[in-house]
Tab-separated table of C-alpha atoms and ligand atoms in Angstrom:
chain	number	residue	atom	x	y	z
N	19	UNK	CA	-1.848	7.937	-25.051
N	20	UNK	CA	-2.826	9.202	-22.002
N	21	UNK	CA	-3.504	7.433	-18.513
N	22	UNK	CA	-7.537	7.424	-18.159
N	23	UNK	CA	-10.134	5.160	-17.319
N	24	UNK	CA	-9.655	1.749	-18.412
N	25	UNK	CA	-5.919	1.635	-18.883
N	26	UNK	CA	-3.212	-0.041	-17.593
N	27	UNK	CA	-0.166	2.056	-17.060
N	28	UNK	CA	3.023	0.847	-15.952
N	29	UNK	CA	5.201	2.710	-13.704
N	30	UNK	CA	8.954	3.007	-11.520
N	31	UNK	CA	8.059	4.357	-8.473
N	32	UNK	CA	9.975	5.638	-4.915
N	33	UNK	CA	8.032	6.122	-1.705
N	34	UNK	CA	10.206	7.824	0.879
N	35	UNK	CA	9.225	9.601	4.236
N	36	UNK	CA	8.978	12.948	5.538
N	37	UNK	CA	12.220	12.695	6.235
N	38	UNK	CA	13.362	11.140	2.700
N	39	UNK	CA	13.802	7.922	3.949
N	40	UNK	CA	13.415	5.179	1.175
N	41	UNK	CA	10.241	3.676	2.642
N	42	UNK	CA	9.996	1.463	-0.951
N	43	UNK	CA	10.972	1.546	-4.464
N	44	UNK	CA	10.541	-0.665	-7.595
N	45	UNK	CA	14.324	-0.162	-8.505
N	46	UNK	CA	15.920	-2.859	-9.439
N	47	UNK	CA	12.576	-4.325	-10.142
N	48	UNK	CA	9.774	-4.408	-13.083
N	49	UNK	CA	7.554	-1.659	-13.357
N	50	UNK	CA	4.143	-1.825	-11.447
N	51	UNK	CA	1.251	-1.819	-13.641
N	52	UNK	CA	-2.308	-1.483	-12.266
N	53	UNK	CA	-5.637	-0.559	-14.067
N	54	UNK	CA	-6.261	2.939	-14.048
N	55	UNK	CA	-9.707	4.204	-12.189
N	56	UNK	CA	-10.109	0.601	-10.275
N	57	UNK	CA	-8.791	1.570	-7.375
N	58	UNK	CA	-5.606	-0.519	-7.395
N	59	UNK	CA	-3.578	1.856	-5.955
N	60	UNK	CA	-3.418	4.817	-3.476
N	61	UNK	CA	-6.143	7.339	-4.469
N	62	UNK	CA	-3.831	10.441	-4.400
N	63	UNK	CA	-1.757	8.833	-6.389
N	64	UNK	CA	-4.015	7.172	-8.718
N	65	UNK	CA	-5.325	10.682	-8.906
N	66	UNK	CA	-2.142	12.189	-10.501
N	67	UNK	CA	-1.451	9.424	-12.885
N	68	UNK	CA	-4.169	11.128	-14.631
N	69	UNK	CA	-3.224	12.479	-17.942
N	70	UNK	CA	-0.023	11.421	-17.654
N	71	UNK	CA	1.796	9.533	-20.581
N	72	UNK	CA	4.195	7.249	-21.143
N	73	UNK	CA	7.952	9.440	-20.316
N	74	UNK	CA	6.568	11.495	-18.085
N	75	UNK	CA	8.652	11.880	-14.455
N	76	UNK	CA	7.120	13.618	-11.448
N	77	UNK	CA	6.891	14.025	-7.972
N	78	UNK	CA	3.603	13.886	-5.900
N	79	UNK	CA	3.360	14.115	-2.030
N	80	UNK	CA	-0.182	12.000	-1.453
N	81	UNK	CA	-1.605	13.182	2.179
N	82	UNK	CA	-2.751	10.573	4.545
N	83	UNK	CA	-6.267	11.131	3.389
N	84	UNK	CA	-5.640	10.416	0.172
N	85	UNK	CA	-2.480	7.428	1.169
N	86	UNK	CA	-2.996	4.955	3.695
N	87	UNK	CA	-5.675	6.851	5.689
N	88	UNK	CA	-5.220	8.791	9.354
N	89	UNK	CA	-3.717	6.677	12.057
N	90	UNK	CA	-7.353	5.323	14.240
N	91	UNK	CA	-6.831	4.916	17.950
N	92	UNK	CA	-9.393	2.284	17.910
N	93	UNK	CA	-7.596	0.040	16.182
N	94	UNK	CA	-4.842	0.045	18.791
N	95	UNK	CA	-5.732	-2.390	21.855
N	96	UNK	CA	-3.968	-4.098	24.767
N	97	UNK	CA	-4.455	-7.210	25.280
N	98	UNK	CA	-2.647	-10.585	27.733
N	99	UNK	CA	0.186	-11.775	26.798
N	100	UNK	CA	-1.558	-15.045	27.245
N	101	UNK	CA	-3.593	-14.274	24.180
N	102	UNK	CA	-0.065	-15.473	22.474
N	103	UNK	CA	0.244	-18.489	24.157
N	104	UNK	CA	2.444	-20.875	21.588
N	105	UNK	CA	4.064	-17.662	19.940
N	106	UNK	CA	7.215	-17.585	21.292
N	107	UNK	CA	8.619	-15.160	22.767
N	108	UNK	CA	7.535	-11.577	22.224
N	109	UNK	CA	8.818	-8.226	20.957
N	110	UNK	CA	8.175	-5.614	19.178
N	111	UNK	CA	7.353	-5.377	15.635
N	112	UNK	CA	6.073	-8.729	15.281
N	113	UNK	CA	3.196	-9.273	13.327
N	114	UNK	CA	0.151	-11.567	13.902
N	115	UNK	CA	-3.182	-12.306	12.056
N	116	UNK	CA	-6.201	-11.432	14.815
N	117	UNK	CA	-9.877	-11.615	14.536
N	118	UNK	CA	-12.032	-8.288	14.981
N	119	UNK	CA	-15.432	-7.678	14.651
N	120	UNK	CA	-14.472	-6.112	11.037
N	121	UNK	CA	-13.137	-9.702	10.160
N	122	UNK	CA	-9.078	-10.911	9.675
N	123	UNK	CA	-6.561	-8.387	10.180
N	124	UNK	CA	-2.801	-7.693	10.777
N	125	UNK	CA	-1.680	-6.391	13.912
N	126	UNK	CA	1.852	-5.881	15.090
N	127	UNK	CA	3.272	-5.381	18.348
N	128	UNK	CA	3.893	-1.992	19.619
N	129	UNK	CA	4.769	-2.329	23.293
N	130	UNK	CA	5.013	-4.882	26.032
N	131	UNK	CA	4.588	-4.005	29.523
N	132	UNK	CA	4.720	-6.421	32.074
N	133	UNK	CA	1.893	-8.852	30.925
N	134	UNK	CA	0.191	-6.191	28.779
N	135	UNK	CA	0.681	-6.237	25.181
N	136	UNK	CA	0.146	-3.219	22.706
N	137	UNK	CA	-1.067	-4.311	18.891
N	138	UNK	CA	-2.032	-2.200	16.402
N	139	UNK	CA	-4.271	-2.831	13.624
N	140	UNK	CA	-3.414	0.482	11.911
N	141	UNK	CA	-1.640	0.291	7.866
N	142	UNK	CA	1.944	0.606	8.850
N	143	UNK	CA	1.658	3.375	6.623
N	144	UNK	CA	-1.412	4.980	8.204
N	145	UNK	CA	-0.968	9.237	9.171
N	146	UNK	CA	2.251	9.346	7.130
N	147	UNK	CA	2.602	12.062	4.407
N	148	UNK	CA	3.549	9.803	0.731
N	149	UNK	CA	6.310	11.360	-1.137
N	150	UNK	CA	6.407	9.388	-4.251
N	151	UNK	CA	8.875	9.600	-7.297
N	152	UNK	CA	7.524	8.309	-10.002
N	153	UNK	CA	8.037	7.786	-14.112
N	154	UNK	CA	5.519	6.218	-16.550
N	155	UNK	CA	6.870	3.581	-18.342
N	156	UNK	CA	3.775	2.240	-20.471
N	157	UNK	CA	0.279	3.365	-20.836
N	158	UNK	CA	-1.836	0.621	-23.018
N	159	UNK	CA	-5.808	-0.076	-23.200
N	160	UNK	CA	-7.077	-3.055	-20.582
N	161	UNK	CA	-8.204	-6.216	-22.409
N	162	UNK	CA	-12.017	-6.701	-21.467
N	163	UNK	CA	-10.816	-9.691	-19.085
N	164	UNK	CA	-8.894	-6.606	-16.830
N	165	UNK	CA	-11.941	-4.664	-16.759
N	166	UNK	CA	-13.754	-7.357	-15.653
N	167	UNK	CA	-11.273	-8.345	-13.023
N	168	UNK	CA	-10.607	-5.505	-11.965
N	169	UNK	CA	-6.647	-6.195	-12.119
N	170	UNK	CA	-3.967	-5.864	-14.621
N	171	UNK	CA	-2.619	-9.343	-16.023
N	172	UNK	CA	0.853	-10.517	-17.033
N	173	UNK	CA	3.750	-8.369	-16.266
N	174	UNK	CA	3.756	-6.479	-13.232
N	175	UNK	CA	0.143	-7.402	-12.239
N	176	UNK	CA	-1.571	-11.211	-12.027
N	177	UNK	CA	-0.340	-14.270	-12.890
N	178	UNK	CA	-3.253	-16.375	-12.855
O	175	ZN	ZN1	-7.547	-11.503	-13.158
């Protein structure tokens, strides 16, 4: 059986970085399974699961486009460090929930200057190149409640 529309496919996958730095890996882990053609997973790479079966190893480098999406200077901002107030102290790499006009989001510190702080709304992925490593474990039909969901259920998807 090959991956398609309305399967679920199961998979071992390793994301490392233009410089083959392990950014993420299921190792040691279960397989990720996610319904093919919903959107559950980077488009590049949901692309080349396509017609792939259960076995099959490759390697697929997934452009920014096509990963996380380009890096947007809009979403990076300065703001007070009073905007904080009851954080803590500061630093970077922290993360914090904020409110934008496009509704919740996760920003994380970038730079502090003074009382000027850098956050940056961007994917932490966002304008990197994907280099993924992957083998198909499964491939099987989605039940009708998938479809409908949208999501895979049971192992390696929703528990709910
Ligand atoms: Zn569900």
């Amino acid at each position: 059986m090959q991956i398609a529309d309305r399967c679920v496919a199961s998979f071992h996958y390793t994301l490392t970085n233009d410089k083959g730095e392990v950014l993420d890996s299921s190792s040691g882990r279960e397989p990720l399974a996610y319904l093919h053609g919903a959107g559950n997973i980077v488009p590049g790479l949901e692309k080349a699961m396509s017609g792939r079966a259960m076995g099959d190893k490759f390697a697929v480098d997934v452009t920014p486009e096509e990963g996380y999406g380009v890096h947007d200077p809009n979403l990076v901002q300065v703001v007070p460090k009073s905007a904080f107030r009851g954080a803590g102290e500061l630093r970077p790499g922290m993360q914090f929930r904020a409110d934008s006009s496009r509704g919740p989001m996760s920003v994380v510190i970038t730079a502090i200057r003074g009382e000027e702080v850098t956050v940056d709304g961007n994917h932490p992925l966002a304008g990197a190149t994907l280099h993924f490593q992957i083998e198909v474990t499964e491939v099987r039909q989605a039940s009708s409640e998938e479809l409908t969901h949208g999501h895979v259920h049971g192992p390696g998807g929703h528990h709910h």
